[in-house]
Amino acid sequence: MELIGIWVAAMLTLCIYSFLYRDNPFYRFAEHLFVGISVGYGIVLTYHQGFKPFAWNPLQEAVTEQEWIGLVRLIPIGIGVLFFARLVPSQGWLIRYPIAILIGVGSGLAIPNVMRADIFEQVHGTLAPFAQIHAGELSRFQIFGVVLMLIGVISTLTYFFFSVEHRGVVGGVSKIGIVFLMIGFGSAFGNTVMGRVSLLIQRVDFLLHDWLHLI
Amino acid sequence: MIEKLMNIDRRIIFILVALAVIIPSLLEVNFPITVSQPTRSTYDYIEALPPGSTIMVGFNYGPSSLAELHPMAKAVIYHCFQKKIRVIGMTLLAEAATLGDNMLKDVAAEAGAVYGQDYAYLGFRPGATQVLLGMGTAIDSVFEADYAGTSLAEIPLMADITNYEQVDLVLDLASGSSTEWWITYTNTRYNQQIAAGVTGVIVSQMYPYLQTKQLVGLMPGLLGAAEYEKLIGMPAKGTEGMSIQSFAHLLVVGLVILGNIAFFIQRRQGE
């Protein structure tokens, strides 16, 4: 059984890599198979790990054990069912209610936490090392890093500040910001290359080791 | 000549990249690995935890990122089992549910860890934000049973674990935005310590969180796996992969330099 699995995986790997030559039926077969299996797997798992424990089981228990308080679950389930109102064109407007609740709750949960995690903490992280410089806790190299980071933050933010024309001092600072952005993009590109090559290495290892037994 | 170089058939580059990976794989070359500070910080944090501590591992990656994150998961979980640190696995992605289960079982079999005592796997629940916030109050309000359907009340490991207060570290192994969710909802709200092992594609986005100490450690892709394997003295797939990776990187660097030289020569000729 395991041998069949290895052969199927090897054939599908080759089907997918055949796209590098040109689009072809083998590639499309493997692609459609992947999409179909992913969706089927996702639906089954979401049913067993989401719908059953959170919706079906509590309702069933409420009815069979006559714990009527469990029927309160009908409220969120009913709101969720309204998502399907879109399937009936004349009742499509009902979908606005679950969307409104979803956006309202999502925003309420996200805004304060995102503000703290991504803005306040980051501003604090940029400025806090200056207190350490003042206290004489950092080496010269670390001080250089702290100053460089502040220059990077200010110049990059200036680049994205479009309310003032980028001329003179503002233009000069925003050009420094471009340099920092380019370094950032270069770092992201380098890491992406590493990630993509890792995927190829794993597939080559599978083909040479598990399938062909060459290594 | 320059014209030809600029219009080279991309399939030739694909063949070169394939050769740069296949030949070193067959030759089984090995390069030394230098450990970076972010990976060492993760290792040091786990190493400093006393036996009996608890780590929650989020397997938030699908099969497409398995190559980068599976070796890392294996190394860290093996380290935890060696140190008698308890591991609770879970995922926020449906497609990762089986991957996490298999990984924990494989490493546990290798390290002699026992299900229910040394580790447990909770599986997947939909609604990432609600899951992360819900576990802050009570883990069993989100996962009333483990992945196999056993009630959490029947799992000895979970007896003294109610919420994040009993979890010493969350390690998120991610190929998407899940690390940002953990930071936003778990670190910010519950002050939970978080480390991350992420794919190369998203690692650049994670460094600001490392600098602000919202992450206690960060492992970048296959390199992170190789570094961690070196730290625990157990070279495996990460170490092998990084040696091969160096050849592919040399080729890419060479092609980038060649492409730039050809571009500038062509531009000068145009002027």
Coordinates of C-alpha atoms in Angstrom, one line a residue:
Chain A
M1 CA 0.0 0.0 0.0
E2 CA 2.8 2.4 0.9
L3 CA 4.5 1.6 -2.4
I4 CA 1.4 2.5 -4.3
G5 CA 1.3 5.8 -2.4
I6 CA 4.9 6.6 -3.2
W7 CA 4.3 5.9 -6.9
V8 CA 1.2 8.0 -7.0
A9 CA 3.0 10.9 -5.2
A10 CA 6.0 10.6 -7.6
M11 CA 3.8 10.6 -10.7
L12 CA 1.8 13.6 -9.5
T13 CA 5.0 15.4 -8.6
L14 CA 6.3 14.9 -12.2
C15 CA 2.9 15.9 -13.6
I16 CA 3.1 19.2 -11.7
Y17 CA 6.7 19.9 -12.7
S18 CA 5.8 19.2 -16.4
F19 CA 4.3 22.7 -16.3
L20 CA 7.8 24.1 -16.3
Y21 CA 8.1 22.9 -19.9
R22 CA 4.6 24.1 -21.0
D23 CA 1.0 23.8 -20.0
N24 CA -0.2 20.2 -20.7
P25 CA -3.1 17.8 -19.8
F26 CA -0.9 16.0 -17.1
Y27 CA -0.4 19.2 -15.2
R28 CA -4.0 20.1 -15.5
F29 CA -5.1 16.7 -14.2
A30 CA -2.8 16.9 -11.2
E31 CA -3.9 20.5 -10.5
H32 CA -7.7 19.7 -10.7
L33 CA -7.1 16.6 -8.5
F34 CA -5.3 18.7 -5.9
V35 CA -8.1 21.4 -5.8
G36 CA -10.8 18.7 -5.6
I37 CA -9.1 16.8 -2.8
S38 CA -8.3 20.0 -0.8
V39 CA -11.9 21.2 -1.0
G40 CA -13.4 17.7 -0.1
Y41 CA -10.9 17.3 2.8
G42 CA -11.7 20.8 4.1
I43 CA -15.4 20.3 4.0
V44 CA -15.3 16.9 5.8
L45 CA -12.8 18.2 8.5
T46 CA -14.8 21.4 9.0
Y47 CA -18.0 19.3 9.5
H48 CA -16.3 17.0 12.0
Q49 CA -14.2 19.6 13.9
G50 CA -16.5 22.6 13.6
F51 CA -20.1 22.0 12.8
K52 CA -20.6 18.8 14.9
P53 CA -19.0 19.9 18.2
F54 CA -20.2 23.5 18.1
A55 CA -23.7 23.2 16.5
W56 CA -25.0 19.7 16.1
N57 CA -23.9 18.0 19.3
P58 CA -25.1 20.8 21.7
L59 CA -28.5 20.9 20.0
Q60 CA -28.8 17.2 20.1
E61 CA -27.8 17.1 23.8
A62 CA -30.3 19.9 24.5
V63 CA -33.1 17.9 23.0
T64 CA -32.2 14.4 24.2
E65 CA -31.2 15.5 27.8
Q66 CA -34.0 18.1 27.9
E67 CA -31.5 20.8 28.9
W68 CA -33.4 23.5 27.1
I69 CA -30.8 26.2 27.8
G70 CA -28.8 24.5 25.1
L71 CA -31.3 25.7 22.6
V72 CA -29.8 29.2 23.0
R73 CA -27.3 27.9 20.4
L74 CA -30.1 28.3 17.8
I75 CA -29.5 32.0 17.9
P76 CA -25.9 32.0 16.5
I77 CA -26.8 29.0 14.2
G78 CA -29.8 30.9 12.9
I79 CA -27.7 34.0 12.2
G80 CA -25.1 31.8 10.4
V81 CA -27.8 30.2 8.3
L82 CA -28.7 33.6 7.0
F83 CA -25.5 33.5 4.9
F84 CA -27.3 31.1 2.7
A85 CA -30.1 33.6 2.0
R86 CA -28.0 34.6 -1.0
L87 CA -29.1 31.4 -2.7
V88 CA -32.7 32.8 -2.7
P89 CA -32.5 36.0 -4.7
S90 CA -35.7 37.5 -3.2
Q91 CA -34.4 37.0 0.3
G92 CA -30.8 37.9 -0.5
W93 CA -30.9 41.1 1.7
L94 CA -31.0 38.9 4.8
I95 CA -27.2 38.2 4.4
R96 CA -26.5 41.8 5.5
Y97 CA -27.3 40.9 9.1
P98 CA -24.6 38.1 9.6
I99 CA -22.1 40.2 7.6
A100 CA -22.8 43.2 9.8
I101 CA -22.4 41.1 13.0
L102 CA -19.2 39.5 11.7
I103 CA -17.6 42.9 10.7
G104 CA -18.8 44.5 14.0
V105 CA -17.4 41.7 16.2
G106 CA -14.3 41.3 14.1
S107 CA -13.5 45.0 14.2
G108 CA -14.2 45.3 17.9
L109 CA -11.8 42.4 18.7
A110 CA -9.1 43.4 16.2
I111 CA -8.8 47.2 16.4
P112 CA -7.6 47.6 20.0
N113 CA -5.3 44.6 19.8
V114 CA -3.9 45.4 16.4
M115 CA -3.3 49.0 17.5
R116 CA -1.4 47.8 20.5
A117 CA 0.5 45.0 18.8
D118 CA 1.4 46.7 15.6
I119 CA 1.6 50.4 16.4
F120 CA 2.2 51.1 20.1
E121 CA 4.6 48.2 20.6
Q122 CA 6.5 49.0 17.4
V123 CA 6.8 52.7 18.3
H124 CA 7.9 51.7 21.8
G125 CA 10.4 49.2 20.3
T126 CA 11.9 51.9 18.1
L127 CA 12.3 54.5 20.9
A128 CA 13.0 52.4 24.0
P129 CA 16.6 51.7 23.0
F130 CA 17.4 55.4 23.3
A131 CA 16.7 55.2 27.0
Q132 CA 19.3 52.4 27.1
I133 CA 21.8 54.6 25.2
H134 CA 21.1 57.3 27.8
A135 CA 21.8 54.8 30.6
G136 CA 25.0 53.7 28.9
E137 CA 23.8 50.1 28.5
L138 CA 24.6 49.7 24.8
S139 CA 27.8 49.2 22.9
R140 CA 28.9 51.5 20.0
F141 CA 27.8 48.9 17.5
Q142 CA 24.3 48.6 19.1
I143 CA 24.0 52.4 19.2
F144 CA 24.7 52.5 15.5
G145 CA 22.0 49.9 14.9
V146 CA 19.5 51.9 17.0
V147 CA 20.2 55.1 15.1
L148 CA 20.1 53.4 11.8
M149 CA 16.7 51.9 12.7
L150 CA 15.3 55.3 13.6
I151 CA 16.5 56.8 10.3
G152 CA 15.0 53.9 8.5
V153 CA 11.6 54.3 10.2
I154 CA 11.4 58.1 9.7
S155 CA 12.7 58.1 6.1
T156 CA 10.4 55.2 5.0
L157 CA 7.4 56.9 6.7
T158 CA 8.3 60.1 4.9
Y159 CA 8.3 58.2 1.5
F160 CA 4.7 57.2 2.2
F161 CA 3.7 60.7 3.3
F162 CA 2.0 62.1 0.2
S163 CA 0.4 65.3 1.6
V164 CA 3.7 67.2 0.9
E165 CA 5.4 67.3 -2.4
H166 CA 8.6 65.2 -2.4
R167 CA 11.1 68.1 -3.0
G168 CA 14.0 69.5 -1.1
V169 CA 14.5 68.0 2.4
V170 CA 11.4 65.9 2.2
G171 CA 12.5 64.6 -1.3
G172 CA 16.0 63.8 0.1
V173 CA 14.6 62.0 3.1
S174 CA 12.1 60.0 1.1
K175 CA 14.9 58.9 -1.3
I176 CA 16.7 57.5 1.8
G177 CA 13.4 55.7 2.6
I178 CA 13.5 54.1 -0.9
V179 CA 17.0 52.7 -0.1
F180 CA 15.6 51.1 3.1
L181 CA 12.6 49.8 1.2
M182 CA 14.8 48.3 -1.4
I183 CA 16.9 46.6 1.3
G184 CA 13.7 45.2 2.7
F185 CA 12.5 43.9 -0.6
G186 CA 15.9 42.4 -1.3
S187 CA 15.8 40.6 2.1
A188 CA 12.2 39.3 1.3
F189 CA 13.3 38.2 -2.2
G190 CA 16.3 36.3 -0.8
N191 CA 14.2 34.6 1.8
T192 CA 11.6 33.7 -0.8
V193 CA 14.3 32.1 -3.0
M194 CA 15.4 30.1 0.0
G195 CA 11.8 29.0 0.7
R196 CA 11.1 28.0 -2.9
V197 CA 14.4 26.1 -3.3
S198 CA 13.6 24.3 0.0
L199 CA 10.4 22.9 -1.6
L200 CA 12.3 21.7 -4.7
I201 CA 15.0 20.1 -2.4
Q202 CA 12.2 18.2 -0.5
R203 CA 10.6 17.0 -3.8
V204 CA 14.0 16.0 -5.3
D205 CA 14.8 14.2 -2.0
F206 CA 11.5 12.3 -2.2
L207 CA 12.1 11.3 -5.9
L208 CA 15.7 10.3 -5.4
H209 CA 15.4 8.7 -2.0
D210 CA 11.9 7.3 -1.5
W211 CA 11.0 6.6 -5.1
L212 CA 14.2 5.7 -7.0
H213 CA 16.3 4.7 -3.9
L214 CA 19.3 6.5 -5.5
I215 CA 20.4 8.1 -2.2
Chain B
M1 CA 25.7 37.7 -27.3
I2 CA 24.2 40.1 -24.8
E3 CA 20.9 40.0 -26.7
K4 CA 20.9 36.2 -26.5
L5 CA 21.7 36.3 -22.8
M6 CA 18.8 38.7 -22.1
N7 CA 16.4 36.5 -24.1
I8 CA 17.5 33.2 -22.7
D9 CA 14.8 30.5 -22.6
R10 CA 13.5 30.3 -19.0
R11 CA 13.5 26.5 -19.3
I12 CA 17.3 26.5 -19.5
I13 CA 17.3 28.3 -16.1
F14 CA 14.9 25.6 -14.7
I15 CA 17.3 22.9 -15.9
L16 CA 20.2 24.7 -14.2
V17 CA 18.3 25.0 -10.9
A18 CA 17.3 21.4 -11.1
L19 CA 20.9 20.3 -11.7
A20 CA 22.1 22.6 -8.8
V21 CA 19.8 20.6 -6.5
I22 CA 20.0 17.1 -8.0
I23 CA 23.9 16.8 -8.2
P24 CA 24.6 17.9 -4.6
S25 CA 21.8 15.6 -3.5
L26 CA 23.5 12.6 -5.2
L27 CA 27.0 13.7 -3.9
E28 CA 25.6 14.1 -0.3
V29 CA 27.7 17.2 0.4
N30 CA 27.8 18.8 3.8
F31 CA 28.6 22.4 4.7
P32 CA 29.0 23.8 8.2
I33 CA 26.0 25.6 9.7
T34 CA 26.3 28.8 11.8
V35 CA 23.5 29.3 14.3
S36 CA 21.8 32.8 14.1
Q37 CA 20.7 34.6 17.3
P38 CA 16.9 34.4 16.7
T39 CA 17.1 30.6 16.4
R40 CA 19.4 30.4 19.4
S41 CA 17.0 32.5 21.4
T42 CA 14.2 29.9 20.8
Y43 CA 16.5 27.1 21.8
D44 CA 17.7 28.9 24.9
Y45 CA 14.2 29.7 26.0
I46 CA 13.1 26.0 25.7
E47 CA 16.4 24.8 27.2
A48 CA 15.8 27.0 30.3
L49 CA 12.3 25.6 30.9
P50 CA 12.2 23.1 33.8
P51 CA 11.0 19.5 33.1
G52 CA 7.2 19.3 33.3
S53 CA 6.7 22.7 31.6
T54 CA 4.2 22.9 28.8
I55 CA 4.6 24.1 25.2
M56 CA 1.8 24.6 22.8
V57 CA 2.7 24.0 19.2
G58 CA 0.6 25.5 16.5
F59 CA 1.0 23.5 13.2
N60 CA -0.3 26.2 11.0
Y61 CA 1.1 25.1 7.6
G62 CA -0.2 23.0 4.8
P63 CA 1.5 20.4 2.6
S64 CA 2.9 23.1 0.3
S65 CA 5.1 24.4 3.2
L66 CA 5.9 21.0 4.7
A67 CA 9.4 21.0 3.2
E68 CA 10.4 24.0 5.3
L69 CA 8.5 23.5 8.5
H70 CA 8.3 19.8 9.1
P71 CA 12.1 19.4 9.8
M72 CA 11.9 22.4 12.2
A73 CA 8.8 20.9 14.0
K74 CA 10.6 17.6 14.3
A75 CA 13.7 19.2 15.8
V76 CA 11.9 21.4 18.3
I77 CA 9.4 18.7 19.5
Y78 CA 12.3 16.1 19.8
H79 CA 14.1 18.7 22.0
C80 CA 11.0 19.1 24.2
F81 CA 10.5 15.4 24.7
Q82 CA 14.2 15.0 25.6
K83 CA 13.8 17.8 28.2
K84 CA 10.6 16.2 29.5
I85 CA 8.6 19.3 28.4
R86 CA 5.0 18.5 27.7
V87 CA 3.7 19.3 24.2
I88 CA 0.2 20.3 23.3
G89 CA -0.4 20.4 19.5
M90 CA -3.2 22.2 17.7
T91 CA -3.8 23.9 14.4
L92 CA -5.8 26.8 13.0
L93 CA -5.8 25.4 9.5
A94 CA -8.0 22.6 8.3
E95 CA -5.3 21.2 5.9
A96 CA -2.8 21.0 8.7
A97 CA -4.8 18.8 11.0
T98 CA -3.4 15.4 9.8
L99 CA 0.1 16.8 9.4
G100 CA 0.4 17.8 13.0
D101 CA -1.1 14.5 14.2
N102 CA 1.4 12.5 12.2
M103 CA 4.4 14.6 13.1
L104 CA 3.7 14.3 16.9
K105 CA 3.2 10.6 16.6
D106 CA 6.4 10.1 14.6
V107 CA 8.6 12.1 17.0
A108 CA 6.9 10.6 20.0
A109 CA 7.7 7.1 18.7
E110 CA 11.3 8.1 18.2
A111 CA 11.7 9.8 21.6
G112 CA 9.6 7.3 23.6
A113 CA 7.0 9.9 24.6
V114 CA 3.5 8.7 25.7
Y115 CA 0.3 10.2 24.5
G116 CA -1.8 11.8 27.2
Q117 CA 1.2 12.1 29.5
D118 CA 4.0 13.7 27.5
Y119 CA 1.9 15.1 24.6
A120 CA -1.6 15.7 23.3
Y121 CA -3.0 16.7 20.0
L122 CA -6.2 18.9 20.0
G123 CA -6.6 19.1 16.2
F124 CA -8.4 21.9 14.3
R125 CA -11.2 24.2 15.2
P126 CA -12.5 26.8 12.7
G127 CA -12.5 30.6 13.5
A128 CA -8.9 31.5 14.3
T129 CA -9.6 34.6 16.4
Q130 CA -12.3 32.9 18.5
V131 CA -10.1 29.9 19.0
L132 CA -7.1 32.0 20.2
L133 CA -9.3 34.2 22.5
G134 CA -11.3 31.3 23.7
M135 CA -8.2 29.3 24.9
G136 CA -7.3 32.3 27.0
T137 CA -10.4 31.7 29.1
A138 CA -10.6 27.9 28.9
I139 CA -9.0 25.5 26.4
D140 CA -11.8 23.0 26.9
S141 CA -14.3 25.7 25.8
V142 CA -12.8 25.5 22.4
F143 CA -11.5 21.9 22.3
E144 CA -13.8 19.8 24.4
A145 CA -12.1 16.7 22.9
D146 CA -8.8 15.9 21.3
Y147 CA -8.3 15.1 17.6
A148 CA -9.2 11.5 18.2
G149 CA -12.4 12.5 20.0
T150 CA -11.2 11.7 23.6
S151 CA -12.6 14.2 26.1
L152 CA -9.9 16.5 27.5
A153 CA -11.1 15.6 31.0
E154 CA -9.8 12.0 30.3
I155 CA -6.4 13.1 29.2
P156 CA -4.0 13.3 32.2
L157 CA -1.7 15.9 30.7
M158 CA -4.7 18.3 30.4
A159 CA -5.7 17.9 34.0
D160 CA -3.7 20.9 35.3
I161 CA -4.0 23.0 32.1
T162 CA -6.9 25.3 32.0
N163 CA -5.7 28.2 29.8
Y164 CA -2.6 30.1 28.7
E165 CA -1.6 30.6 32.3
Q166 CA -0.4 27.0 32.4
V167 CA 1.3 27.2 29.0
D168 CA 5.0 28.3 29.2
L169 CA 5.5 29.0 25.5
V170 CA 3.5 29.0 22.3
L171 CA 5.5 27.9 19.3
D172 CA 3.8 28.8 16.1
L173 CA 5.0 27.0 13.0
A174 CA 3.5 29.1 10.2
S175 CA 3.3 29.6 6.5
G176 CA 0.7 32.4 6.7
S177 CA -0.6 35.1 9.0
S178 CA -1.1 32.9 12.1
T179 CA 2.0 34.2 13.9
E180 CA 0.5 37.7 13.7
W181 CA -2.8 36.4 15.1
W182 CA -1.0 34.8 18.0
I183 CA 0.9 38.0 18.7
T184 CA -2.2 40.2 18.3
Y185 CA -4.6 38.2 20.4
T186 CA -2.5 36.0 22.7
N187 CA 0.7 38.0 23.4
T188 CA -1.0 41.4 23.5
R189 CA -4.1 40.3 25.5
Y190 CA -2.8 37.5 27.7
N191 CA 0.9 38.3 27.8
Q192 CA 1.7 34.8 26.5
Q193 CA 5.3 34.2 25.4
I194 CA 5.5 33.3 21.7
A195 CA 8.2 31.9 19.5
A196 CA 7.8 31.3 15.7
G197 CA 9.2 29.1 13.0
V198 CA 8.0 30.4 9.7
T199 CA 8.6 29.9 6.0
G200 CA 11.2 32.0 4.1
V201 CA 8.5 33.9 2.3
I202 CA 7.1 35.5 5.5
V203 CA 10.2 35.7 7.8
S204 CA 11.0 39.3 6.8
Q205 CA 7.6 40.4 8.1
M206 CA 8.4 38.8 11.5
Y207 CA 11.7 40.5 12.4
P208 CA 9.9 43.7 13.8
Y209 CA 8.1 41.5 16.3
L210 CA 11.4 39.9 17.3
Q211 CA 13.0 43.3 17.8
T212 CA 10.2 44.4 20.1
K213 CA 10.4 41.1 22.0
Q214 CA 6.8 40.2 21.1
L215 CA 8.5 37.1 19.8
V216 CA 11.0 35.4 22.1
G217 CA 12.6 33.6 19.1
L218 CA 12.3 33.2 15.4
M219 CA 13.4 30.3 13.1
P220 CA 13.6 31.1 9.4
G221 CA 12.5 28.2 7.1
L222 CA 14.8 25.4 6.3
L223 CA 17.7 27.4 7.7
G224 CA 16.0 27.6 11.1
A225 CA 15.5 23.8 11.0
A226 CA 19.2 23.2 10.2
E227 CA 20.3 25.6 13.0
Y228 CA 18.0 23.9 15.5
E229 CA 19.2 20.5 14.5
K230 CA 22.8 21.7 15.1
L231 CA 21.9 23.1 18.5
I232 CA 20.3 19.8 19.7
G233 CA 23.1 17.8 18.0
M234 CA 20.8 15.8 15.7
P235 CA 21.6 16.6 12.1
A236 CA 18.7 15.6 9.8
K237 CA 16.6 16.8 6.8
G238 CA 17.2 20.5 7.6
T239 CA 21.0 20.1 7.7
E240 CA 21.0 18.0 4.5
G241 CA 18.7 20.5 2.8
M242 CA 20.8 23.6 3.7
S243 CA 24.0 22.1 2.2
I244 CA 22.1 21.5 -1.1
Q245 CA 20.5 24.9 -0.8
S246 CA 23.9 26.6 -0.9
F247 CA 24.5 25.4 -4.4
A248 CA 21.1 26.7 -5.6
H249 CA 21.8 30.0 -3.9
L250 CA 25.2 30.3 -5.6
L251 CA 23.5 29.7 -9.0
V252 CA 20.8 32.3 -8.3
V253 CA 23.4 34.9 -7.2
G254 CA 25.4 34.1 -10.3
L255 CA 22.3 34.5 -12.5
V256 CA 21.3 37.8 -10.8
I257 CA 24.8 39.2 -11.3
L258 CA 25.0 38.0 -14.9
G259 CA 21.5 39.5 -15.6
N260 CA 22.4 42.8 -14.1
I261 CA 25.7 43.0 -16.1
A262 CA 23.9 42.2 -19.3
F263 CA 21.2 44.8 -18.5
F264 CA 23.7 47.6 -17.9
I265 CA 25.8 46.7 -21.0
Q266 CA 22.6 46.7 -23.1
R267 CA 21.5 50.0 -21.6
R268 CA 24.9 51.6 -22.3
Q269 CA 24.8 50.3 -25.9
G270 CA 21.3 51.8 -26.3
E271 CA 22.6 55.2 -25.1

